Short mmCIF file of C-alpha atoms and ligand atoms in Angstrom, two decimals:
data_model
loop_
_atom_site.label_atom_id
_atom_site.label_comp_id
_atom_site.label_asym_id
_atom_site.label_seq_id
_atom_site.Cartn_x
_atom_site.Cartn_y
_atom_site.Cartn_z
CA MET A 1 123.43 67.45 -49.41
CA LEU A 2 124.09 64.61 -52.00
CA TRP A 3 121.00 62.94 -51.19
CA GLU A 4 118.86 66.07 -51.59
CA GLY A 5 116.74 64.22 -54.39
CA ARG A 6 114.62 62.27 -51.54
CA PHE A 7 114.45 65.09 -48.86
CA LYS A 8 112.89 68.05 -48.54
CA LYS A 9 114.40 69.65 -45.68
CA GLU A 10 117.88 70.45 -44.70
CA ILE A 11 119.07 67.93 -42.04
CA ASP A 12 119.12 69.48 -38.21
CA SER A 13 121.86 71.08 -37.35
CA LYS A 14 122.82 69.48 -33.90
CA THR A 15 121.40 66.29 -36.07
CA ASN A 16 124.17 67.02 -38.58
CA ASP A 17 126.84 67.27 -35.40
CA PHE A 18 125.75 63.99 -33.85
CA ASN A 19 125.65 61.94 -37.33
CA SER A 20 129.35 63.13 -38.72
CA SER A 21 132.33 61.88 -38.56
CA ILE A 22 134.60 64.26 -40.20
CA ARG A 23 135.96 65.37 -36.69
CA PHE A 24 137.94 62.41 -36.60
CA ASP A 25 137.84 60.80 -40.31
CA GLN A 26 139.38 63.61 -41.86
CA ARG A 27 142.78 61.99 -40.84
CA MET A 28 141.84 59.44 -44.13
CA TYR A 29 141.91 62.21 -46.85
CA LYS A 30 145.05 60.54 -48.25
CA GLU A 31 143.68 57.36 -48.22
CA ASP A 32 140.19 58.61 -49.62
CA ILE A 33 141.51 60.22 -52.45
CA THR A 34 144.31 57.65 -53.37
CA GLY A 35 141.31 54.82 -53.30
CA SER A 36 138.98 57.25 -55.39
CA ILE A 37 142.09 57.85 -58.02
CA ALA A 38 142.50 54.06 -58.32
CA HIS A 39 138.30 53.67 -58.50
CA SER A 40 138.11 56.06 -61.54
CA LYS A 41 140.77 54.63 -63.48
CA MET A 42 139.32 51.56 -63.33
CA LEU A 43 136.15 52.66 -64.21
CA ALA A 44 137.39 54.61 -67.43
CA LYS A 45 139.51 51.37 -68.33
CA GLN A 46 135.97 49.53 -68.02
CA GLY A 47 134.35 51.95 -70.40
CA ILE A 48 132.17 52.81 -67.77
CA ILE A 49 132.96 56.48 -67.99
CA GLU A 50 135.29 58.19 -70.72
CA GLU A 51 139.15 58.36 -70.40
CA SER A 52 139.10 62.27 -70.41
CA GLU A 53 136.59 61.78 -67.55
CA SER A 54 138.82 59.90 -65.66
CA LYS A 55 141.98 62.05 -66.38
CA LYS A 56 140.10 65.45 -65.08
CA ILE A 57 138.54 63.43 -61.84
CA VAL A 58 142.37 62.33 -61.30
CA GLY A 59 143.91 65.71 -61.85
CA GLU A 60 141.38 67.07 -59.56
CA LEU A 61 141.93 64.57 -56.94
CA ASN A 62 145.82 64.80 -56.76
CA LYS A 63 145.23 69.28 -56.45
CA ILE A 64 143.20 68.47 -53.78
CA LEU A 65 145.40 66.43 -52.61
CA GLU A 66 148.13 69.04 -52.49
CA ASP A 67 145.87 71.70 -51.27
CA ILE A 68 144.90 69.51 -48.01
CA GLU A 69 148.63 69.18 -47.50
CA ASN A 70 149.62 72.80 -48.23
CA ASN A 71 146.83 73.96 -46.10
CA THR A 72 145.53 76.13 -48.70
CA LEU A 73 142.42 73.83 -48.59
CA GLU A 74 140.40 73.70 -45.64
CA ILE A 75 138.16 70.78 -44.62
CA ASP A 76 134.96 71.67 -43.85
CA LYS A 77 133.33 70.93 -40.33
CA ASP A 78 130.17 70.78 -41.28
CA ALA A 79 130.78 68.13 -44.11
CA GLU A 80 129.43 64.63 -42.71
CA ASP A 81 132.71 62.62 -43.26
CA ILE A 82 135.42 63.07 -45.39
CA HIS A 83 134.56 60.72 -48.59
CA MET A 84 131.82 63.40 -49.06
CA PHE A 85 133.77 66.29 -48.37
CA ILE A 86 136.12 65.19 -50.91
CA GLU A 87 133.41 64.24 -53.55
CA SER A 88 131.52 67.65 -53.18
CA GLU A 89 135.18 69.78 -53.30
CA LEU A 90 135.77 67.86 -56.68
CA THR A 91 132.05 68.16 -57.93
CA LYS A 92 132.69 72.19 -57.07
CA ARG A 93 135.49 72.35 -59.15
CA ILE A 94 134.99 70.07 -62.00
CA GLY A 95 130.91 70.36 -62.18
CA SER A 96 129.07 67.55 -63.26
CA THR A 97 132.50 65.03 -64.35
CA GLY A 98 132.84 65.15 -60.85
CA LYS A 99 129.68 63.36 -60.15
CA ARG A 100 130.74 60.46 -62.02
CA LEU A 101 133.16 59.33 -59.42
CA HIS A 102 131.12 57.67 -57.40
CA THR A 103 129.11 55.28 -59.97
CA ALA A 104 129.54 51.62 -58.55
CA ARG A 105 130.57 52.80 -55.47
CA SER A 106 129.26 53.36 -51.78
CA ARG A 107 130.92 55.20 -48.67
CA ASN A 108 130.21 51.80 -46.96
CA ASP A 109 132.99 50.04 -49.60
CA GLN A 110 134.83 53.11 -49.48
CA VAL A 111 135.36 53.25 -45.79
CA ALA A 112 136.27 49.94 -45.34
CA LEU A 113 139.20 50.51 -48.03
CA ASP A 114 140.19 53.61 -46.30
CA ILE A 115 140.48 52.20 -43.19
CA ARG A 116 142.32 49.64 -44.67
CA MET A 117 145.14 51.71 -46.11
CA TYR A 118 145.08 53.73 -43.21
CA LEU A 119 145.87 50.35 -40.95
CA LYS A 120 148.44 48.68 -43.77
CA ASN A 121 150.67 52.17 -43.04
CA GLU A 122 150.02 52.27 -39.18
CA ILE A 123 151.25 48.92 -38.93
CA GLN A 124 154.11 49.37 -40.61
CA ASP A 125 155.05 52.59 -38.36
CA ILE A 126 154.43 50.61 -35.16
CA ILE A 127 156.55 47.68 -36.53
CA LYS A 128 159.49 50.37 -37.04
CA LEU A 129 159.01 51.43 -33.78
CA ILE A 130 158.87 48.26 -32.08
CA LYS A 131 161.99 47.02 -33.71
CA GLU A 132 163.76 50.31 -32.68
CA LEU A 133 162.44 49.59 -29.26
CA ILE A 134 164.17 45.98 -29.44
CA ILE A 135 167.43 47.61 -30.45
CA THR A 136 167.48 50.03 -27.61
CA LEU A 137 167.06 47.22 -25.44
CA VAL A 138 169.50 44.89 -27.01
CA LYS A 139 171.99 47.36 -26.42
CA LYS A 140 171.43 47.46 -23.19
CA ALA A 141 171.52 43.96 -22.87
CA GLU A 142 175.05 43.89 -24.82
CA GLU A 143 176.40 46.37 -21.81
CA ASN A 144 174.99 44.12 -19.17
CA THR A 145 175.31 40.21 -20.02
CA GLU A 146 177.71 40.07 -16.95
CA THR A 147 175.57 42.04 -14.50
CA VAL A 148 173.97 40.19 -11.74
CA MET A 149 170.60 40.99 -10.48
CA PRO A 150 168.00 38.55 -8.56
CA GLY A 151 165.33 37.26 -10.64
CA TYR A 152 161.68 37.08 -8.92
CA THR A 153 159.06 35.23 -8.81
CA HIS A 154 155.99 36.31 -5.90
CA MET A 155 158.33 39.47 -5.88
CA GLN A 156 160.54 37.63 -3.65
CA ARG A 157 164.04 37.27 -4.61
CA ALA A 158 164.45 33.80 -6.28
CA GLN A 159 167.84 32.73 -8.24
CA PRO A 160 170.55 34.53 -9.82
CA ILE A 161 170.18 35.97 -13.38
CA THR A 162 171.38 38.92 -15.38
CA PHE A 163 170.23 42.19 -16.08
CA ALA A 164 170.90 41.32 -20.14
CA HIS A 165 168.85 38.35 -19.44
CA HIS A 166 165.76 40.45 -17.74
CA LEU A 167 165.67 42.81 -20.81
CA MET A 168 166.01 40.39 -23.71
CA ALA A 169 162.48 38.69 -22.21
CA TYR A 170 161.13 41.79 -22.95
CA VAL A 171 162.57 41.57 -26.92
CA GLU A 172 161.07 37.84 -26.99
CA MET A 173 157.79 39.43 -26.64
CA LEU A 174 158.47 42.79 -28.87
CA LEU A 175 159.57 39.89 -31.37
CA ARG A 176 156.28 38.17 -30.92
CA ASP A 177 154.04 41.64 -31.10
CA ILE A 178 156.15 42.36 -34.76
CA GLU A 179 154.89 39.05 -35.73
CA ARG A 180 151.19 39.56 -34.84
CA LEU A 181 151.10 43.04 -36.39
CA GLU A 182 152.19 41.09 -39.49
CA GLN A 183 150.10 38.61 -39.53
CA THR A 184 147.36 41.51 -39.09
CA TYR A 185 148.56 43.22 -41.76
CA ASN A 186 148.36 40.37 -43.78
CA ARG A 187 144.48 39.82 -43.58
CA THR A 188 143.89 43.89 -43.43
CA ASN A 189 145.68 43.67 -46.86
CA ILE A 190 142.61 42.63 -48.94
CA MET A 191 140.49 45.31 -51.05
CA PRO A 192 137.02 45.67 -50.45
CA LEU A 193 136.26 47.68 -53.24
CA GLY A 194 133.32 46.19 -55.41
CA SER A 195 131.43 45.44 -52.73
CA CYS A 196 129.20 48.48 -53.26
CA ALA A 197 126.64 49.38 -50.30
CA LEU A 198 126.17 45.72 -49.96
CA ALA A 199 125.21 43.70 -52.87
CA GLY A 200 128.05 44.30 -55.43
CA THR A 201 126.87 45.60 -58.35
CA THR A 202 125.98 45.65 -62.10
CA TYR A 203 128.67 47.30 -63.96
CA ASN A 204 131.62 45.30 -64.93
CA LEU A 205 133.91 46.66 -62.64
CA ASP A 206 137.78 44.95 -62.43
CA ARG A 207 138.56 44.31 -58.96
CA ASN A 208 141.89 43.30 -59.23
CA TYR A 209 142.92 46.04 -61.21
CA VAL A 210 141.95 48.07 -58.76
CA LYS A 211 143.90 46.01 -55.71
CA ASP A 212 146.80 45.94 -58.22
CA LEU A 213 146.82 49.91 -58.36
CA LEU A 214 146.90 50.28 -54.34
CA GLY A 215 148.89 47.72 -53.79
CA PHE A 216 146.64 44.76 -52.11
CA SER A 217 147.65 41.43 -51.81
CA ASP A 218 143.77 40.09 -52.35
CA ILE A 219 140.26 40.95 -52.93
CA THR A 220 137.47 40.29 -50.46
CA LYS A 221 135.13 37.39 -51.50
CA ASN A 222 131.68 38.45 -50.40
CA SER A 223 130.58 41.65 -50.83
CA LEU A 224 128.38 41.54 -47.46
CA ASP A 225 131.35 40.73 -45.70
CA GLY A 226 133.48 43.60 -47.57
CA VAL A 227 131.36 46.12 -46.10
CA SER A 228 130.82 44.62 -42.81
CA ASP A 229 133.99 42.81 -41.38
CA ARG A 230 136.18 45.07 -39.17
CA ASP A 231 137.86 41.53 -37.87
CA PHE A 232 140.87 43.22 -39.17
CA ALA A 233 140.57 46.41 -36.85
CA ILE A 234 139.57 44.33 -33.81
CA GLU A 235 142.42 42.24 -34.54
CA PHE A 236 144.84 45.51 -34.87
CA ILE A 237 143.41 46.73 -31.51
CA SER A 238 144.18 43.44 -30.12
CA ASP A 239 147.91 43.16 -31.01
CA VAL A 240 148.09 46.72 -29.72
CA SER A 241 146.76 45.67 -26.69
CA ILE A 242 149.11 42.99 -25.94
CA ILE A 243 151.96 44.97 -26.68
CA MET A 244 150.37 48.07 -24.82
CA MET A 245 150.57 44.83 -21.96
CA HIS A 246 154.01 44.28 -22.31
CA LEU A 247 155.12 48.10 -22.45
CA SER A 248 153.26 48.56 -18.54
CA ARG A 249 154.90 45.49 -17.09
CA LEU A 250 158.39 46.96 -18.22
CA SER A 251 157.01 50.38 -16.90
CA GLU A 252 156.26 48.65 -13.78
CA GLU A 253 159.63 47.27 -13.14
CA ILE A 254 161.08 50.62 -14.00
CA VAL A 255 158.83 52.34 -11.80
CA MET A 256 160.01 49.62 -9.40
CA TRP A 257 163.71 49.81 -10.41
CA CYS A 258 163.82 53.60 -10.14
CA SER A 259 162.49 53.53 -5.92
CA TRP A 260 164.67 53.85 -3.60
CA GLU A 261 164.04 50.34 -2.42
CA PHE A 262 165.33 49.10 -5.38
CA LYS A 263 167.69 51.69 -6.95
CA PHE A 264 168.68 49.40 -9.61
CA ILE A 265 168.50 52.23 -12.41
CA GLU A 266 168.63 56.02 -12.79
CA LEU A 267 166.34 57.82 -15.16
CA ASP A 268 168.02 60.77 -16.94
CA ASP A 269 166.57 63.92 -15.85
CA ALA A 270 165.49 64.73 -19.11
CA PHE A 271 162.69 61.81 -18.95
CA SER A 272 162.00 62.27 -15.40
CA THR A 273 159.76 64.83 -13.89
CA GLY A 274 159.91 66.64 -9.90
CA SER A 275 157.60 67.55 -7.15
CA SER A 276 155.73 71.17 -7.11
CA ILE A 277 156.09 70.18 -2.93
CA MET A 278 159.12 67.93 -2.56
CA PRO A 279 162.23 69.09 -3.49
CA GLN A 280 163.81 65.64 -3.40
CA LYS A 281 161.67 63.99 -5.56
CA LYS A 282 162.62 62.24 -9.02
CA ASN A 283 159.52 60.50 -10.46
CA PRO A 284 159.31 58.10 -13.37
CA ASP A 285 155.79 59.55 -14.71
CA ILE A 286 156.39 58.21 -18.47
CA THR A 287 156.34 54.96 -17.34
CA GLU A 288 153.62 55.74 -15.11
CA LEU A 289 151.30 56.90 -17.94
CA VAL A 290 152.57 54.15 -20.39
CA ARG A 291 150.96 51.71 -17.40
CA GLY A 292 147.65 53.76 -17.10
CA LYS A 293 147.29 54.25 -21.06
CA THR A 294 147.27 50.75 -21.59
CA GLY A 295 144.10 50.97 -19.53
CA ARG A 296 142.66 53.01 -22.31
CA VAL A 297 143.68 51.19 -25.14
CA TYR A 298 141.88 47.99 -23.49
CA GLY A 299 138.81 50.08 -23.72
CA ASP A 300 139.12 50.52 -27.17
CA LEU A 301 139.65 47.14 -27.42
CA MET A 302 136.19 46.30 -25.41
CA GLY A 303 134.13 49.48 -27.12
CA ILE A 304 134.96 47.87 -30.75
CA LEU A 305 133.82 44.36 -29.53
CA THR A 306 131.24 45.22 -28.34
CA MET A 307 130.12 48.25 -30.67
CA MET A 308 130.55 45.10 -33.45
CA LYS A 309 128.48 41.97 -31.46
CA GLY A 310 125.10 42.72 -31.90
CA LEU A 311 124.88 44.22 -36.14
CA PRO A 312 123.24 42.30 -38.48
CA LEU A 313 124.37 42.72 -41.94
CA ALA A 314 125.39 44.60 -43.67
CA TYR A 315 126.97 48.19 -43.03
CA ASN A 316 125.17 50.08 -39.78
CA LYS A 317 125.92 53.41 -38.60
CA ASP A 318 127.25 51.87 -35.80
CA MET A 319 130.52 50.87 -37.34
CA GLN A 320 131.30 54.89 -38.14
CA GLU A 321 132.60 54.26 -34.70
CA ASP A 322 134.83 52.13 -34.98
CA LYS A 323 137.58 54.85 -36.42
CA GLU A 324 137.97 56.79 -32.93
CA PHE A 325 139.02 53.26 -31.50
CA ILE A 326 141.44 52.66 -34.31
CA PHE A 327 142.74 56.04 -33.91
CA ASP A 328 143.11 56.31 -30.65
CA SER A 329 144.95 53.09 -29.89
CA THR A 330 147.15 54.02 -32.55
CA ASP A 331 148.02 57.03 -31.75
CA THR A 332 148.49 55.73 -28.02
CA VAL A 333 150.97 52.77 -28.91
CA LYS A 334 153.31 55.50 -31.19
CA ILE A 335 153.70 57.93 -28.66
CA CYS A 336 154.71 55.58 -25.63
CA LEU A 337 156.76 53.47 -27.87
CA THR A 338 158.51 56.93 -28.81
CA THR A 339 158.70 57.91 -25.35
CA LEU A 340 160.04 54.94 -23.75
CA ILE A 341 162.93 54.36 -26.19
CA PRO A 342 165.03 57.56 -25.60
CA MET A 343 164.10 57.32 -21.64
CA ILE A 344 165.47 53.64 -22.06
CA ASP A 345 168.17 54.42 -24.41
CA THR A 346 169.55 57.33 -21.69
CA MET A 347 169.09 55.21 -18.31
CA LYS A 348 171.52 54.43 -15.80
CA VAL A 349 172.13 50.77 -14.77
CA LEU A 350 173.48 50.74 -10.90
CA LYS A 351 174.92 47.71 -11.40
CA GLU A 352 176.66 47.60 -7.78
CA ASN A 353 173.24 47.79 -5.88
CA MET A 354 171.72 45.30 -8.66
CA LYS A 355 174.71 42.91 -6.76
CA LYS A 356 174.03 44.04 -3.58
CA ALA A 357 170.49 42.72 -3.84
CA ALA A 358 171.70 39.89 -5.43
CA LEU A 359 173.56 38.87 -1.99
CA LYS A 360 170.83 39.25 0.27
CA GLY A 361 167.94 36.42 0.15
CA PHE A 362 169.63 33.34 -0.33
CA ILE A 363 169.40 33.36 -4.05
CA ASN A 364 172.04 31.08 -4.53
CA ALA A 365 170.10 28.46 -2.33
CA THR A 366 169.28 26.07 -5.55
CA ASP A 367 172.85 25.83 -6.61
CA CYS A 368 173.57 24.79 -3.03
CA ALA A 369 171.13 21.99 -3.22
CA ASP A 370 172.51 21.16 -6.84
CA TYR A 371 176.19 21.41 -5.12
CA LEU A 372 174.91 18.28 -3.38
CA VAL A 373 173.01 16.70 -5.82
CA ARG A 374 176.55 16.35 -7.86
CA LYS A 375 178.23 14.95 -4.78
CA GLY A 376 175.26 12.11 -4.83
CA ILE A 377 172.66 13.22 -2.79
CA PRO A 378 168.82 13.17 -3.79
CA PHE A 379 167.63 16.40 -4.64
CA ARG A 380 164.85 16.03 -2.06
CA ASP A 381 167.26 15.03 0.71
CA ALA A 382 169.62 17.93 -0.96
CA TYR A 383 166.83 20.22 -0.84
CA LYS A 384 165.78 19.85 3.22
CA ALA A 385 169.90 19.98 4.11
CA THR A 386 169.91 23.29 2.34
CA GLY A 387 166.66 24.67 3.66
CA THR A 388 167.78 23.90 7.28
CA LEU A 389 171.13 25.83 6.07
CA VAL A 390 169.21 28.53 5.13
CA ALA A 391 166.97 28.65 8.38
CA TYR A 392 170.54 28.41 10.56
CA ALA A 393 171.93 31.58 8.32
CA ILE A 394 168.83 33.79 9.14
CA ASP A 395 168.86 32.93 12.57
CA ASN A 396 172.52 33.94 12.58
CA ASP A 397 171.89 37.18 10.24
CA LYS A 398 174.80 35.36 7.90
CA THR A 399 174.45 34.64 4.20
CA LEU A 400 175.07 31.29 2.72
CA ASP A 401 179.12 32.36 1.59
CA GLU A 402 179.59 33.85 5.56
CA LEU A 403 179.11 30.42 6.85
CA ASN A 404 182.32 28.63 7.36
CA LEU A 405 183.13 24.91 6.74
CA ASP A 406 182.26 23.69 9.87
CA GLU A 407 178.88 25.10 10.09
CA TYR A 408 178.09 23.40 6.49
CA ARG A 409 179.14 20.40 7.61
CA LYS A 410 176.99 20.30 10.31
CA ILE A 411 174.32 19.70 8.00
CA SER A 412 176.21 17.50 5.69
CA ASP A 413 179.82 15.95 5.11
CA LYS A 414 179.56 16.08 1.80
CA PHE A 415 180.47 19.75 1.54
CA ASP A 416 183.69 20.74 0.89
CA GLU A 417 185.73 24.01 0.00
CA ASP A 418 184.48 24.06 -3.04
CA ILE A 419 181.26 24.88 -1.88
CA TYR A 420 182.26 28.76 -1.77
CA LYS A 421 182.88 28.50 -5.59
CA ALA A 422 179.86 26.85 -5.91
CA ILE A 423 177.33 29.28 -4.63
CA ASP A 424 179.50 32.41 -5.74
CA LEU A 425 177.00 34.38 -7.86
CA LYS A 426 178.40 34.84 -11.07
CA THR A 427 179.33 30.94 -10.74
CA CYS A 428 175.31 30.02 -10.44
CA VAL A 429 174.77 32.45 -13.47
CA ILE A 430 177.67 31.03 -15.73
CA ASN A 431 176.16 27.44 -14.82
CA ARG A 432 172.66 27.99 -16.07
CA ASN A 433 173.98 27.57 -19.60
CA VAL A 434 170.78 25.91 -20.87
CA ILE A 435 169.05 27.19 -24.13
CA GLY A 436 167.27 30.08 -22.59
CA GLY A 437 169.19 30.34 -19.50
CA PRO A 438 171.08 33.60 -18.12
CA ALA A 439 174.45 32.41 -18.77
CA PRO A 440 176.19 35.02 -20.80
CA GLU A 441 177.07 32.79 -23.56
CA GLN A 442 173.41 32.17 -23.79
CA VAL A 443 172.42 35.47 -23.82
CA LYS A 444 175.08 36.54 -26.36
CA LYS A 445 174.20 34.13 -28.62
CA ARG A 446 170.47 35.40 -28.66
CA ILE A 447 171.46 38.82 -28.70
CA LYS A 448 173.36 37.73 -31.87
CA GLU A 449 170.46 35.83 -33.47
CA VAL A 450 168.15 38.38 -32.57
CA LYS A 451 170.00 41.24 -34.56
CA GLU A 452 169.88 38.78 -37.45
CA ILE A 453 165.96 38.68 -37.23
CA LEU A 454 165.73 41.94 -36.88
CA GLY A 455 168.46 42.60 -39.88
CA LYS A 456 166.36 40.29 -41.76
CA LYS A 457 162.66 42.11 -40.94
N1 LIG B 501 131.02 58.06 -42.25
C1 LIG B 501 130.62 56.89 -42.15
C2 LIG B 501 131.44 55.57 -41.45
O1 LIG B 501 132.39 56.06 -41.11
C3 LIG B 501 131.09 56.45 -43.71
C4 LIG B 501 129.76 55.39 -44.20
C5 LIG B 501 128.49 55.64 -44.18
N2 LIG B 501 127.80 55.25 -44.74
C6 LIG B 501 126.50 54.91 -44.85
N3 LIG B 501 125.36 54.21 -45.42
N4 LIG B 501 125.74 56.11 -43.81
O2 LIG B 501 131.11 54.79 -41.32
#
């Protein structure tokens, strides 16, 4: 034990298991070693340890890294955490020089550093995956700028849109997700080493040198905050929760679109599952799991917020729990994105079924009212006339385009032959040519912009 001077007994073994975090924090071995190398170089530069000692420490830390990566060094499950394990392994190998590494450092600033470094990498990976999903959605959108489908409110067919327009709505959400992650990255990119246990140190450290070595943009400005701040992790899990909420909404729609009630899409066999009893079944399990896993990421967010809320300054052991929340949300969002991308890429869009659904449900009723408005009728009157027309059509089991001109004229003498063109679904979509609207021209324009945005990212 590193603190054996103060203690007369070994720690109870069950207490040791309870106390230890090595089971989950071992995945930060690389960050821990990289941080220690920078710290050791700075100690030598400041004359706190000898140059030769630092060289020895750095050389051996690199060897430990290599040994862990090629599986020749097994991580000791009885160690309290990854920081203790690496330090004691170093000391085992190079003796008392290894004991100099922890000068002017505490595990409290060390763990804060490691998590920040770990998250910086994860954020970049997740942004890459989101970009891939956007590219996949944009590709599907490009193939469907003319694919008319009903747009819904209250799950009732409402107005005509295109499948491209619908998919591009998710692209907008995902672009915001990237933006949020980029902002979180900036606040994660601050170097806490030098805060030490809580009150800084009496040694003359060069914190900015460590910052530069490790590629951070700035250093923390208060030692208490430096070791007790987990805002960046909470923000990160909150970003991931929002991403998962988006993926879950998309998943829910895919579940519906696969059902016989909709049949708007068909998933590739490689990305769906069957039933053990019902031979006809093809289930969208992936999307259901994404929807389900969203709940566990929300749990991670609630967990970390609740864990932090009552903690006095500065470090408290409660904070060791942060890592399981962070790792779980990272792993979950990555696996969800990785699985969704090829599933969406290979799904078949059943355009005819979308069109059939669009033809039923009077989704061109607003366009019919707008037609009357263009003929000089105030919108409220046009709205009422069209409502009467819809009620008549329902009673006679017809759609608006199946009514003849006499039937139209019974409601308003403003109706002419050109009403049929005006309520044609293609026309209805093309005419929604406002910026942000479903008109193919608008959606194509936005697709082009998105490609440019992605090119710059
Ligand atoms: N394993 C600990 C954690 O993850 C490292 C910091 C321990 N510091 C302490 N003073 N016990 O939070």
